[in-house]
Amino acid sequence: MSKKPSFSRSCYELLSSMRFAVSLLTVLAIASIIGTVLQQGKPYTDYAFEFGQFWFPLFEKLGLYDVYHTGWFLLILCFLVASTSLCIYRNAPLMLREMRSFREHAAESSLKAFAHRADYEFAGAPQPLVRRLTEYLAARGYRSRINERDGALLIAAKAGSWHRLGYIFTHAAIVIICIGALIDSNLPLKFEELTGQKVIETRNIPQSQVPARSRLPASSAAFRGDVNIPEGSSADVIFINSGSGYLVQELPIVIALKKFHITHYDTGQPSNFASDLVIRDKRTGKTIERTIRVNHPLNIDGISIYQASFADGGTHLKIRCWPLFTDNQPFELKGSVNQTNEIGTPHGKYRVEFTDFRSFNVQKSIDNPVTSKVDAEAVSQTFFAGAGAAAIDTGNGDLRNVGPSFQYKLRDAQGQATEYNNYMLPLEFGGHWYLLSGVRHQPNEPFRYVRLPLDGGGRIDGYMRLRATLFDAAERPAIAARFVKAALAGDGTQSETLRERLTESTERVLDIFMADGFVGLANFLEKSVPKKEQKKVAQIYLKILEGAAFQAYNLSLEQAGLADAKLDAATQRFVRDSLNAVSDSFLYGAPVYLQLQGYDQVRASGLQLTRSPGKNIVWLGSLLLVLGVFAMFYIRERRIWLLIKPAAHRVLFAMSANRKTLEFEKEFTERQRDIDHLIRGR
């Protein structure tokens, strides 16, 4: 009865088995596919928006957002190193012995069992025949050895034994590549995180305030992180995304950005960008100046610096603030990207957080209006036939540069923030010009746009004066009186009662509209007017509203000391667009509109810095892998035996190969023919 193997022996057999190594490689291959398809190392907020609240925590627990640095991935790498190393330890000696072996002790019965064999007769002494055969084999790349036994001579020859090195090289390459990957994975940092010596920082604070437990020393063996450096500024740290936060990696060098260069295609899209850097070594004080470009990194003291991206570095903005729901005058504001300003409004104090600036915006269209439809079917088509006109059609659909824009968040006293994206230059649609302002309440939502019409002078002032006049409740009786006077001009038969009713209706329409826009009018009609009459009454109200708005526009011009507007098609379109914009502003979510007047752009270069001591080790492993695969697939081991029996005057020829291919069949036929010729002395 056989003895049961010990536990340690069983573990050794499992770890050194091929099936275990193949299983580990399969898991690593699947993980690598996930790491390739799913972009790694992004902020967790991006993943939360992308996958939602169900899948996001599941993927987070599995570590799919940073697959190559998860504990289970590194553990599999360690097991793969151990398993493959044991495979090499277990099988390499046998393979090396087999490479050196000529198998010159093969028995005649074994040779006769070969599928590829032949028998020959010879005459004369065997020594000249042995010499001719060995010379022939040597000329064909075979090394041979002669063994004499029982009155017979056995010539054992072989070629291509080096193919067995392919197995050794391939397995060694896997070990070397995994070791390089483990070195670059910064295992000491993972251990410090597990033991609590290092803690991920989740607060949005200046890097100088990040505590020591979230900082890594400049002597770290390996790292990969990013930093944005504005023009004229410097940095001696990078930020490493880790989990739901980040770590600050100290650098042994100081990187200063002198100038950032960017070129664009005719469409305005970036074609190339580069950074003029000044790099100072903290230890020696040595300074060098270099320019790096995309795909042309700088290597210095084991650190590779890549030109990865670009961003805004704190562009200075000149803003005009227009109050939207009062008749207050506009005021000026100066701010910078990545800074916060405070403004006062009749609705309380707000914080303006400037988040981004773009001097180029290349796109086809902006077709996401802020207007929402109402449920009042009888009036929706009438009130919204032209409302919400922020839908933009660029006509031919070609990409174009629509000019500068800036993004900001408006945060109220309760801390609730709404994000805005405002364009500096007007856009033309249908022969008319508008300024666009986008709004969204969640970062994962698309911007929805309000279209603000420009007056005949190409300015937004006319629209702002009109809306200020409409929002001034004290002016509405005068607006209604002007409208009634113009509407009933030349008709002396109208009674005073009719005039008073029309005036009252006009004021009521203005009050309802200025409280909630077209939505308010629609709700009012739905509640107050029979359904079959709603469409007719809606058309009347719309005519009253447009007529009153025209009178309000002229009133605002008179108050500004300007001439009255003529009631032509252009003015009617401007008034209608202004009403649409006023209605949309109730969904805009801000008491003030920020108009970009000018800017002094400051760019920032996005750099990625890496220290990868395992990179050269991985390159070595890759070279061995290529050599190993080449040896396994392109080098064929062939063996030939020639058993010469002088007493019987016969020669037994046998041949084998590690792979039976058409090439082997062709070579066997050729060797069989040549040996026959050599034996017969031809």
XYZ file of C-alpha atoms in Angstrom:
682
model
C 0.000 0.000 0.000
C 1.457 3.357 -1.077
C 2.213 5.964 1.527
C -0.049 9.017 1.551
C 1.933 12.162 0.578
C 2.490 14.781 3.258
C 0.710 18.143 3.235
C 3.904 19.998 2.328
C 4.541 17.571 -0.537
C 0.982 18.074 -1.789
C 1.409 21.861 -1.691
C 4.683 21.538 -3.569
C 3.066 19.353 -6.227
C 0.188 21.819 -6.611
C 2.333 24.945 -6.787
C 4.770 23.408 -9.253
C 2.072 21.951 -11.501
C 1.355 23.365 -14.925
C -2.416 23.462 -14.382
C -2.029 25.735 -11.341
C 0.199 28.187 -13.248
C -2.192 28.189 -16.220
C -5.121 28.921 -13.881
C -3.278 31.889 -12.388
C -2.369 33.178 -15.850
C -6.025 32.921 -16.886
C -7.167 35.022 -13.921
C -4.446 37.580 -14.610
C -5.444 37.716 -18.285
C -9.075 38.417 -17.360
C -7.988 41.096 -14.873
C -5.729 42.653 -17.516
C -8.613 42.777 -19.989
C -10.706 44.603 -17.387
C -7.828 46.982 -16.698
C -7.518 47.685 -20.419
C -11.214 48.211 -21.145
C -11.927 50.183 -17.965
C -9.745 53.287 -17.684
C -7.745 53.035 -14.479
C -6.913 55.580 -11.817
C -9.671 58.134 -12.432
C -11.281 59.959 -9.485
C -13.941 57.822 -7.838
C -16.583 60.496 -8.462
C -16.194 59.880 -12.213
C -16.818 56.158 -11.733
C -19.835 56.862 -9.507
C -21.413 59.020 -12.225
C -20.583 56.457 -14.905
C -21.813 53.263 -13.219
C -24.452 54.469 -10.783
C -25.037 53.606 -7.169
C -25.577 49.876 -7.751
C -22.497 48.901 -9.773
C -20.103 51.514 -8.411
C -19.730 50.047 -4.871
C -19.546 46.500 -6.278
C -16.735 47.399 -8.675
C -15.064 49.355 -5.877
C -14.984 46.317 -3.595
C -13.511 44.231 -6.397
C -10.845 46.883 -6.952
C -11.634 47.225 -10.658
C -10.789 50.947 -10.681
C -7.115 50.187 -9.969
C -6.793 46.527 -10.898
C -3.014 46.402 -11.149
C -2.492 47.633 -7.586
C -5.204 45.673 -5.781
C -4.179 43.226 -3.099
C -5.657 40.195 -4.861
C -3.880 41.026 -8.146
C -0.513 41.395 -6.407
C -1.166 38.206 -4.426
C -1.820 36.304 -7.654
C 1.412 37.727 -9.072
C 3.290 36.444 -6.028
C 1.749 32.977 -6.373
C 2.528 32.983 -10.088
C 6.176 33.831 -9.349
C 6.334 31.019 -6.793
C 4.553 28.510 -9.036
C 6.605 29.256 -12.148
C 9.862 29.278 -10.166
C 9.030 25.827 -8.772
C 8.198 24.648 -12.293
C 11.639 25.800 -13.446
C 13.317 24.238 -10.406
C 11.485 20.984 -10.990
C 11.807 20.627 -14.751
C 14.827 22.666 -15.887
C 17.442 20.083 -14.760
C 15.631 17.357 -16.681
C 15.444 19.538 -19.781
C 19.133 20.452 -19.564
C 20.102 16.772 -19.191
C 17.907 15.928 -22.154
C 19.607 18.662 -24.203
C 23.011 17.120 -23.480
C 21.882 13.553 -24.043
C 22.457 11.828 -27.414
C 20.499 8.701 -26.430
C 23.348 6.627 -27.782
C 22.184 3.596 -25.817
C 18.935 3.136 -27.730
C 18.065 -0.531 -28.247
C 17.517 -2.076 -31.682
C 13.986 -3.092 -30.738
C 13.153 0.516 -29.857
C 14.492 1.798 -33.160
C 12.452 -0.754 -35.091
C 9.317 0.585 -33.368
C 9.816 4.069 -34.858
C 7.295 5.146 -37.478
C 10.042 6.819 -39.519
C 12.716 4.187 -40.208
C 14.421 2.340 -43.065
C 16.717 -0.679 -43.584
C 19.713 -0.828 -45.899
C 22.311 -3.372 -46.991
C 25.952 -2.444 -47.362
C 29.106 -4.116 -48.598
C 32.668 -3.613 -47.478
C 34.204 -2.463 -44.233
C 32.020 -0.459 -41.809
C 34.650 2.204 -40.898
C 34.547 4.110 -44.219
C 30.746 4.005 -44.078
C 30.724 5.383 -40.532
C 33.047 8.209 -41.633
C 30.839 9.119 -44.627
C 27.671 9.052 -42.531
C 29.070 11.228 -39.704
C 30.467 13.739 -42.197
C 27.096 13.879 -43.934
C 25.242 14.495 -40.662
C 27.723 17.177 -39.590
C 27.236 18.960 -42.899
C 23.484 18.996 -42.213
C 23.897 20.569 -38.758
C 23.768 17.395 -36.681
C 26.091 16.647 -33.811
C 26.742 12.945 -33.409
C 28.193 10.399 -31.021
C 29.241 6.802 -31.788
C 28.595 3.922 -29.422
C 30.009 0.425 -30.043
C 28.370 -2.569 -28.440
C 27.791 -6.248 -29.178
C 29.741 -5.986 -32.414
C 27.490 -3.190 -33.755
C 28.036 0.537 -34.167
C 25.308 3.056 -33.226
C 25.573 6.598 -34.548
C 23.310 8.854 -32.450
C 22.888 12.376 -33.861
C 20.749 15.351 -32.920
C 19.979 18.907 -34.079
C 17.790 21.702 -32.663
C 18.133 20.694 -29.016
C 18.200 24.364 -28.145
C 14.441 24.457 -28.536
C 14.179 23.182 -24.971
C 15.712 26.448 -23.825
C 12.507 28.034 -25.140
C 10.538 26.445 -22.308
C 13.098 27.587 -19.746
C 13.291 31.116 -21.205
C 9.498 31.419 -21.374
C 8.968 30.356 -17.783
C 11.870 32.500 -16.592
C 10.408 35.458 -18.526
C 7.104 35.107 -16.665
C 8.944 35.160 -13.344
C 11.088 38.155 -14.324
C 8.138 40.164 -15.700
C 6.077 39.485 -12.573
C 8.991 40.509 -10.338
C 9.337 43.756 -12.306
C 5.607 44.367 -11.952
C 5.771 43.721 -8.207
C 8.656 46.167 -7.845
C 6.741 48.888 -9.715
C 3.587 48.163 -7.722
C 5.362 49.598 -4.655
C 4.646 46.739 -2.260
C 6.041 48.639 0.756
C 3.355 51.296 0.260
C 0.641 48.637 0.118
C 1.940 47.198 3.366
C 1.927 50.652 4.994
C -1.666 51.202 3.870
C -2.748 47.829 5.279
C -1.071 48.524 8.609
C -2.434 52.073 8.816
C 0.934 53.794 8.550
C -0.273 55.621 5.428
C -3.814 56.951 5.058
C -5.493 58.181 1.890
C -6.373 61.889 2.026
C -9.949 62.658 0.926
C -10.202 66.357 1.793
C -9.870 69.066 -0.829
C -7.084 71.020 0.865
C -3.804 72.605 -0.322
C -1.005 70.073 -0.606
C 1.019 71.967 1.989
C -1.677 71.105 4.546
C -1.742 67.385 3.758
C -0.500 65.546 6.891
C 2.598 63.351 6.948
C 0.532 60.156 7.082
C -0.717 60.963 3.566
C 2.656 61.971 2.146
C 5.273 59.730 0.567
C 9.010 60.458 0.777
C 11.138 61.341 -2.232
C 12.982 58.056 -1.722
C 9.932 55.978 -2.704
C 11.041 53.069 -4.855
C 8.288 53.495 -7.442
C 5.459 55.927 -8.150
C 3.215 57.267 -10.877
C 1.317 60.513 -10.398
C 0.153 63.758 -11.967
C 0.482 67.457 -11.345
C -0.759 70.628 -13.065
C 1.750 73.502 -13.041
C 0.606 77.003 -14.101
C 2.900 79.182 -16.170
C 5.386 80.938 -13.928
C 4.864 78.454 -11.090
C 6.684 75.370 -9.847
C 5.961 72.110 -8.051
C 7.985 69.599 -6.069
C 5.181 67.099 -5.425
C 2.781 65.009 -7.476
C -0.621 63.579 -6.618
C -1.294 59.851 -6.764
C -4.947 58.845 -7.095
C -5.653 56.102 -4.583
C -9.113 54.815 -3.843
C -11.522 57.623 -3.073
C -8.728 60.105 -2.397
C -5.087 60.770 -3.082
C -1.571 60.642 -1.705
C 1.074 63.356 -2.029
C 4.398 62.122 -3.385
C 7.426 64.246 -2.587
C 9.913 64.687 -5.446
C 13.702 64.985 -5.321
C 13.437 67.738 -7.933
C 11.610 71.042 -8.371
C 9.844 71.542 -11.715
C 9.078 75.078 -12.900
C 7.010 75.886 -15.994
C 8.413 78.829 -17.953
C 6.012 78.695 -20.885
C 3.337 76.434 -22.235
C 2.970 76.179 -26.012
C -0.076 74.956 -27.882
C -0.912 74.885 -31.566
C -4.297 74.289 -33.153
C -5.743 72.970 -36.356
C -7.853 75.261 -38.534
C -10.941 74.026 -36.681
C -9.452 75.166 -33.369
C -8.752 71.685 -32.035
C -5.343 71.258 -30.336
C -2.756 69.740 -32.673
C 0.301 69.774 -30.407
C 1.397 71.118 -27.051
C 4.707 71.378 -25.232
C 6.206 72.757 -22.021
C 9.400 74.711 -21.385
C 10.606 73.360 -18.044
C 13.302 74.385 -15.592
C 14.262 71.464 -13.347
C 16.354 71.855 -10.195
C 17.832 68.982 -8.216
C 17.115 69.548 -4.517
C 20.261 67.730 -3.383
C 22.870 69.205 -5.707
C 21.157 72.429 -6.744
C 21.930 71.621 -10.380
C 19.483 73.225 -12.839
C 18.629 72.198 -16.381
C 16.179 73.574 -18.942
C 14.320 71.258 -21.266
C 11.258 71.304 -23.520
C 9.032 68.239 -23.459
C 6.309 67.338 -25.916
C 3.665 64.689 -26.265
C 5.326 61.278 -26.783
C 8.754 62.812 -26.093
C 9.307 62.429 -22.320
C 12.284 63.658 -20.320
C 14.236 61.147 -18.221
C 16.212 62.531 -15.301
C 17.674 60.620 -12.352
C 15.374 57.646 -12.867
C 12.241 59.817 -13.153
C 10.363 60.059 -16.450
C 8.414 63.280 -17.076
C 5.619 63.036 -19.641
C 3.593 65.803 -21.269
C 0.158 64.402 -20.476
C -2.393 67.203 -20.763
C -3.050 70.873 -20.272
C -5.495 72.869 -18.196
C -6.258 76.358 -17.026
C -3.696 77.728 -14.614
C -5.732 80.533 -13.054
C -6.873 82.756 -15.918
C -7.887 86.222 -14.713
C -11.477 87.041 -15.661
C -13.260 90.375 -16.014
C -16.963 89.824 -15.392
C -20.093 91.947 -15.628
C -22.846 90.731 -13.306
C -26.441 91.287 -14.436
C -29.195 90.907 -11.802
C -31.987 88.818 -13.341
C -35.002 89.302 -11.083
C -34.697 92.950 -10.074
C -34.226 96.285 -11.762
C -30.807 96.733 -10.124
C -27.918 97.971 -12.226
C -25.118 95.604 -13.322
C -21.863 95.576 -11.385
C -18.306 94.525 -12.171
C -16.477 91.510 -10.755
C -12.893 90.323 -11.131
C -11.964 86.719 -10.475
C -9.551 83.953 -11.373
C -10.023 80.300 -12.239
C -9.674 78.012 -9.203
C -10.535 80.914 -6.893
C -13.726 81.898 -5.099
C -15.469 85.281 -4.938
C -18.479 86.423 -2.967
C -21.289 88.532 -4.407
C -24.366 90.037 -2.835
C -27.818 89.818 -4.440
C -31.346 90.657 -3.297
C -31.694 86.877 -2.732
C -28.737 86.763 -0.363
C -25.004 86.263 -0.652
C -23.575 83.761 -3.099
C -20.121 82.317 -3.600
C -18.829 82.186 -7.162
C -16.340 79.337 -7.649
C -14.574 79.727 -10.985
C -13.634 76.221 -12.138
C -12.462 76.399 -15.761
C -11.765 78.586 -18.743
C -11.438 77.616 -22.402
C -10.212 79.960 -25.065
C -11.331 77.511 -27.779
C -14.599 75.621 -27.999
C -14.816 73.428 -31.072
C -18.181 71.784 -31.593
C -21.000 71.226 -34.017
C -24.004 72.387 -32.037
C -25.446 73.173 -28.649
C -28.954 71.775 -28.805
C -30.065 71.195 -25.215
C -32.536 73.921 -24.158
C -33.290 74.644 -20.541
C -37.050 74.973 -21.161
C -39.338 72.223 -19.854
C -42.717 71.475 -21.377
C -45.862 71.876 -19.294
C -48.836 69.543 -19.200
C -51.410 72.024 -20.399
C -51.896 70.579 -23.898
C -54.245 73.314 -24.996
C -51.661 76.048 -24.542
C -48.317 74.268 -24.737
C -47.981 74.555 -28.504
C -48.891 78.239 -28.416
C -46.625 79.256 -25.585
C -43.710 77.021 -26.525
C -43.721 77.305 -30.302
C -40.787 79.710 -29.983
C -39.880 79.320 -26.353
C -36.747 77.680 -25.115
C -34.911 78.731 -28.217
C -31.548 77.668 -26.917
C -31.654 74.818 -29.390
C -28.928 75.647 -31.850
C -28.473 74.335 -35.349
C -25.157 75.064 -36.984
C -26.524 74.452 -40.438
C -23.883 72.387 -42.210
C -22.920 70.497 -39.044
C -19.190 71.198 -39.458
C -16.973 71.635 -36.425
C -16.262 75.259 -35.618
C -14.683 77.334 -32.912
C -17.385 79.228 -31.028
C -14.940 81.225 -28.928
C -14.009 81.440 -25.241
C -16.145 80.168 -22.390
C -15.804 79.845 -18.647
C -17.359 77.555 -16.063
C -18.291 78.408 -12.516
C -20.387 77.210 -9.617
C -22.827 79.473 -7.839
C -23.219 78.337 -4.226
C -25.935 79.723 -1.960
C -25.845 80.249 1.807
C -27.050 76.672 2.393
C -24.128 75.292 0.392
C -26.221 74.175 -2.605
C -24.306 74.683 -5.841
C -25.391 74.998 -9.464
C -22.854 74.871 -12.281
C -22.845 77.234 -15.265
C -21.021 77.419 -18.580
C -21.142 80.843 -20.267
C -19.848 81.764 -23.709
C -18.118 85.073 -24.264
C -18.935 85.618 -27.927
C -22.421 85.696 -29.435
C -23.535 82.976 -31.835
C -25.624 83.558 -34.930
C -28.667 81.411 -35.669
C -31.236 82.156 -38.285
C -29.774 85.607 -38.875
C -30.035 86.578 -35.192
C -27.366 86.806 -32.491
C -27.459 85.376 -28.975
C -25.303 84.848 -25.922
C -25.500 81.350 -24.439
C -25.452 80.325 -20.810
C -25.575 76.651 -19.827
C -26.743 75.312 -16.487
C -26.684 71.928 -14.768
C -27.473 70.877 -11.223
C -25.430 67.626 -11.152
C -21.909 67.078 -12.545
C -23.065 64.018 -14.513
C -25.817 65.968 -16.293
C -25.364 67.723 -19.638
C -25.561 71.504 -19.701
C -28.952 72.962 -20.649
C -28.763 76.334 -22.362
C -30.562 79.653 -22.151
C -30.340 81.879 -25.216
C -30.050 85.598 -24.446
C -30.861 87.833 -27.455
C -28.745 90.800 -28.525
C -30.266 94.149 -29.432
C -29.811 96.049 -32.665
C -26.439 97.314 -31.474
C -25.126 93.775 -30.940
C -25.185 94.114 -27.161
C -27.041 92.390 -24.365
C -27.892 95.722 -22.742
C -31.210 96.060 -24.583
C -32.469 92.722 -23.304
C -31.310 93.452 -19.759
C -32.996 96.872 -19.758
C -36.205 95.296 -21.035
C -36.275 92.571 -18.392
C -35.400 95.070 -15.635
C -38.371 97.200 -16.708
C -40.667 94.156 -16.775
C -39.524 93.050 -13.303
C -40.220 96.520 -11.893
C -43.784 96.075 -10.621
C -44.207 99.849 -10.277
C -43.769 100.248 -14.049
C -46.407 97.703 -15.066
C -49.407 100.073 -14.875
C -47.567 102.479 -17.174
C -46.656 99.598 -19.514
C -50.280 98.441 -19.581
C -51.516 101.970 -20.238
C -49.102 102.441 -23.149
C -50.140 99.105 -24.611
C -53.864 99.853 -24.348
C -53.366 103.280 -25.840
C -51.475 101.829 -28.795
C -53.932 98.931 -29.213
C -57.037 101.189 -29.219
C -55.486 104.100 -31.087
C -57.779 105.510 -33.791
C -60.883 103.778 -32.524
C -62.996 106.354 -30.723
C -65.965 103.997 -30.350
C -64.325 102.015 -27.593
C -65.873 102.581 -24.160
C -63.957 103.466 -21.056
C -65.087 100.185 -19.534
C -63.380 98.209 -22.310
C -60.233 100.284 -21.877
C -60.177 99.577 -18.156
C -60.761 95.833 -18.676
C -57.993 95.607 -21.250
C -55.657 97.499 -18.946
C -56.535 95.179 -16.081
C -56.011 92.095 -18.258
C -52.658 93.393 -19.446
C -51.433 93.956 -15.895
C -52.665 90.520 -14.864
C -50.856 88.845 -17.798
C -47.650 90.717 -16.943
C -47.924 89.826 -13.250
C -48.454 86.125 -13.976
C -45.710 85.956 -16.595
C -43.167 87.830 -14.488
C -43.862 85.450 -11.600
C -43.286 82.169 -13.433
C -42.932 82.720 -17.177
C -44.890 80.725 -19.736
C -45.326 77.908 -17.231
C -47.214 80.262 -14.927
C -49.491 81.443 -17.748
C -50.181 77.860 -18.809
C -51.071 76.813 -15.264
C -53.304 79.854 -14.854
C -55.242 79.099 -18.039
C -55.569 75.430 -17.146
C -57.185 76.327 -13.825
C -59.256 79.364 -14.891
C -60.390 78.772 -18.474
C -62.533 75.931 -19.871
C -60.453 73.482 -21.859
C -62.149 74.157 -25.163
C -61.430 77.893 -24.786
C -57.821 77.586 -23.574
C -56.143 77.719 -26.970
C -58.090 80.799 -28.063
C -57.462 82.623 -24.779
C -53.789 81.620 -24.889
C -53.400 83.268 -28.298
C -55.003 86.446 -26.964
C -52.752 86.450 -23.900
C -49.674 85.920 -26.070
C -50.597 88.926 -28.250
C -51.161 91.030 -25.138
C -47.839 89.880 -23.665
C -45.835 90.625 -26.824
C -47.537 94.014 -27.266
C -46.909 94.966 -23.650
C -43.300 93.769 -23.895
C -42.785 96.009 -26.931
C -44.069 98.983 -24.966
C -41.839 98.010 -22.039
C -38.883 97.909 -24.422
C -39.613 101.437 -25.655
C -40.080 102.602 -22.070
C -36.661 101.168 -21.170
C -35.138 102.966 -24.185
C -36.677 106.276 -23.154
C -35.381 105.870 -19.614
C -31.909 105.260 -21.064
C -32.198 108.387 -23.226
C -32.431 106.421 -26.485
C -34.831 106.637 -29.405
C -37.910 104.411 -29.540
C -37.724 101.174 -31.504
C -39.759 100.726 -34.662
C -42.330 97.966 -34.727
C -40.715 95.966 -37.527
C -39.929 92.270 -37.977
C -36.505 92.546 -36.328
C -37.924 94.236 -33.234
C -40.767 91.739 -33.008
C -38.252 88.879 -33.144
C -36.128 90.538 -30.474
C -39.132 91.015 -28.184
C -40.258 87.413 -28.690
C -36.763 86.079 -28.008
C -36.563 88.264 -24.904
C -39.806 86.800 -23.554
C -38.475 83.306 -24.199
C -35.276 84.160 -22.319
C -37.201 85.671 -19.392
C -39.347 82.533 -19.169
C -36.288 80.289 -19.317
C -34.595 82.289 -16.556
C -37.065 80.878 -14.013
C -35.495 77.480 -14.686
C -32.008 78.973 -14.793
C -31.556 78.745 -11.038
C -29.461 81.877 -10.531
C -30.366 85.441 -9.520
C -27.540 86.844 -11.624
C -26.003 86.298 -15.063
C -22.215 86.578 -15.386
C -21.060 88.016 -18.700
C -17.398 87.571 -19.606
C -15.996 90.919 -20.692
C -12.304 90.070 -20.969
C -9.596 87.750 -19.725
C -5.864 87.367 -19.204
C -5.211 83.705 -19.908
C -2.864 81.639 -17.761
C -2.271 78.076 -18.929
C -1.163 75.082 -16.883
C 0.758 72.075 -18.097
C -0.436 68.638 -17.024
C 2.592 66.438 -16.322
C 2.778 62.779 -15.396
C 5.880 61.658 -13.491
C 6.891 58.048 -13.025
C 9.685 56.194 -11.308
C 9.752 52.599 -12.561
C 12.793 50.658 -11.379
C 11.103 47.473 -12.550
C 10.838 48.740 -16.124
C 14.231 47.431 -17.220
C 13.505 44.129 -15.498
C 10.259 43.867 -17.454
C 12.127 44.661 -20.682
C 14.585 41.848 -19.907
C 11.701 39.493 -19.245
C 10.039 40.541 -22.475
C 13.237 39.851 -24.403
C 13.491 36.386 -22.843
C 9.825 35.801 -23.650
C 10.385 36.643 -27.313
C 13.468 34.405 -27.463
C 11.643 31.612 -25.679
C 8.609 31.731 -27.944
C 10.868 31.872 -30.991
C 12.843 28.841 -29.756
C 9.715 26.827 -28.996
C 7.942 27.502 -32.283
C 10.745 27.933 -34.800
C 13.447 25.531 -33.606
C 12.666 21.841 -34.171
C 14.539 19.106 -32.380
C 15.380 16.182 -34.674
C 17.211 13.002 -33.756
C 18.735 10.370 -36.061
C 19.995 6.887 -35.219
C 22.042 4.747 -37.565
C 22.628 1.196 -36.281
C 25.393 -0.465 -38.353
C 25.629 -4.281 -38.030
C 28.844 -5.447 -39.793
C 28.082 -9.137 -39.357
C 24.760 -8.844 -41.146
C 25.921 -6.073 -43.503
C 22.812 -4.092 -42.664
C 22.087 -0.519 -41.522
C 18.967 0.474 -39.561
C 17.995 4.153 -39.951
C 15.467 5.782 -37.529
C 14.450 9.428 -37.146
C 12.215 11.380 -34.753
C 11.253 14.995 -34.005
C 9.531 16.847 -31.222
C 6.793 17.907 -33.653
C 5.540 15.849 -36.569
C 5.065 18.374 -39.377
C 5.149 18.423 -43.164
C 8.668 19.806 -42.964
C 9.726 16.820 -40.886
C 8.184 14.413 -43.378
C 10.042 16.165 -46.182
C 13.340 16.048 -44.265
C 12.918 12.349 -43.437
C 12.378 11.525 -47.109
C 15.454 13.568 -48.039
C 17.651 11.942 -45.349
C 16.401 8.476 -46.304
C 17.370 9.052 -49.944
C 20.774 10.582 -49.138
C 21.734 7.791 -46.740
C 20.800 5.225 -49.343
C 23.138 6.947 -51.805
C 25.945 7.086 -49.226
C 25.615 3.408 -48.403
C 25.610 2.375 -52.060
C 28.628 4.610 -52.667
C 26.992 6.805 -55.280
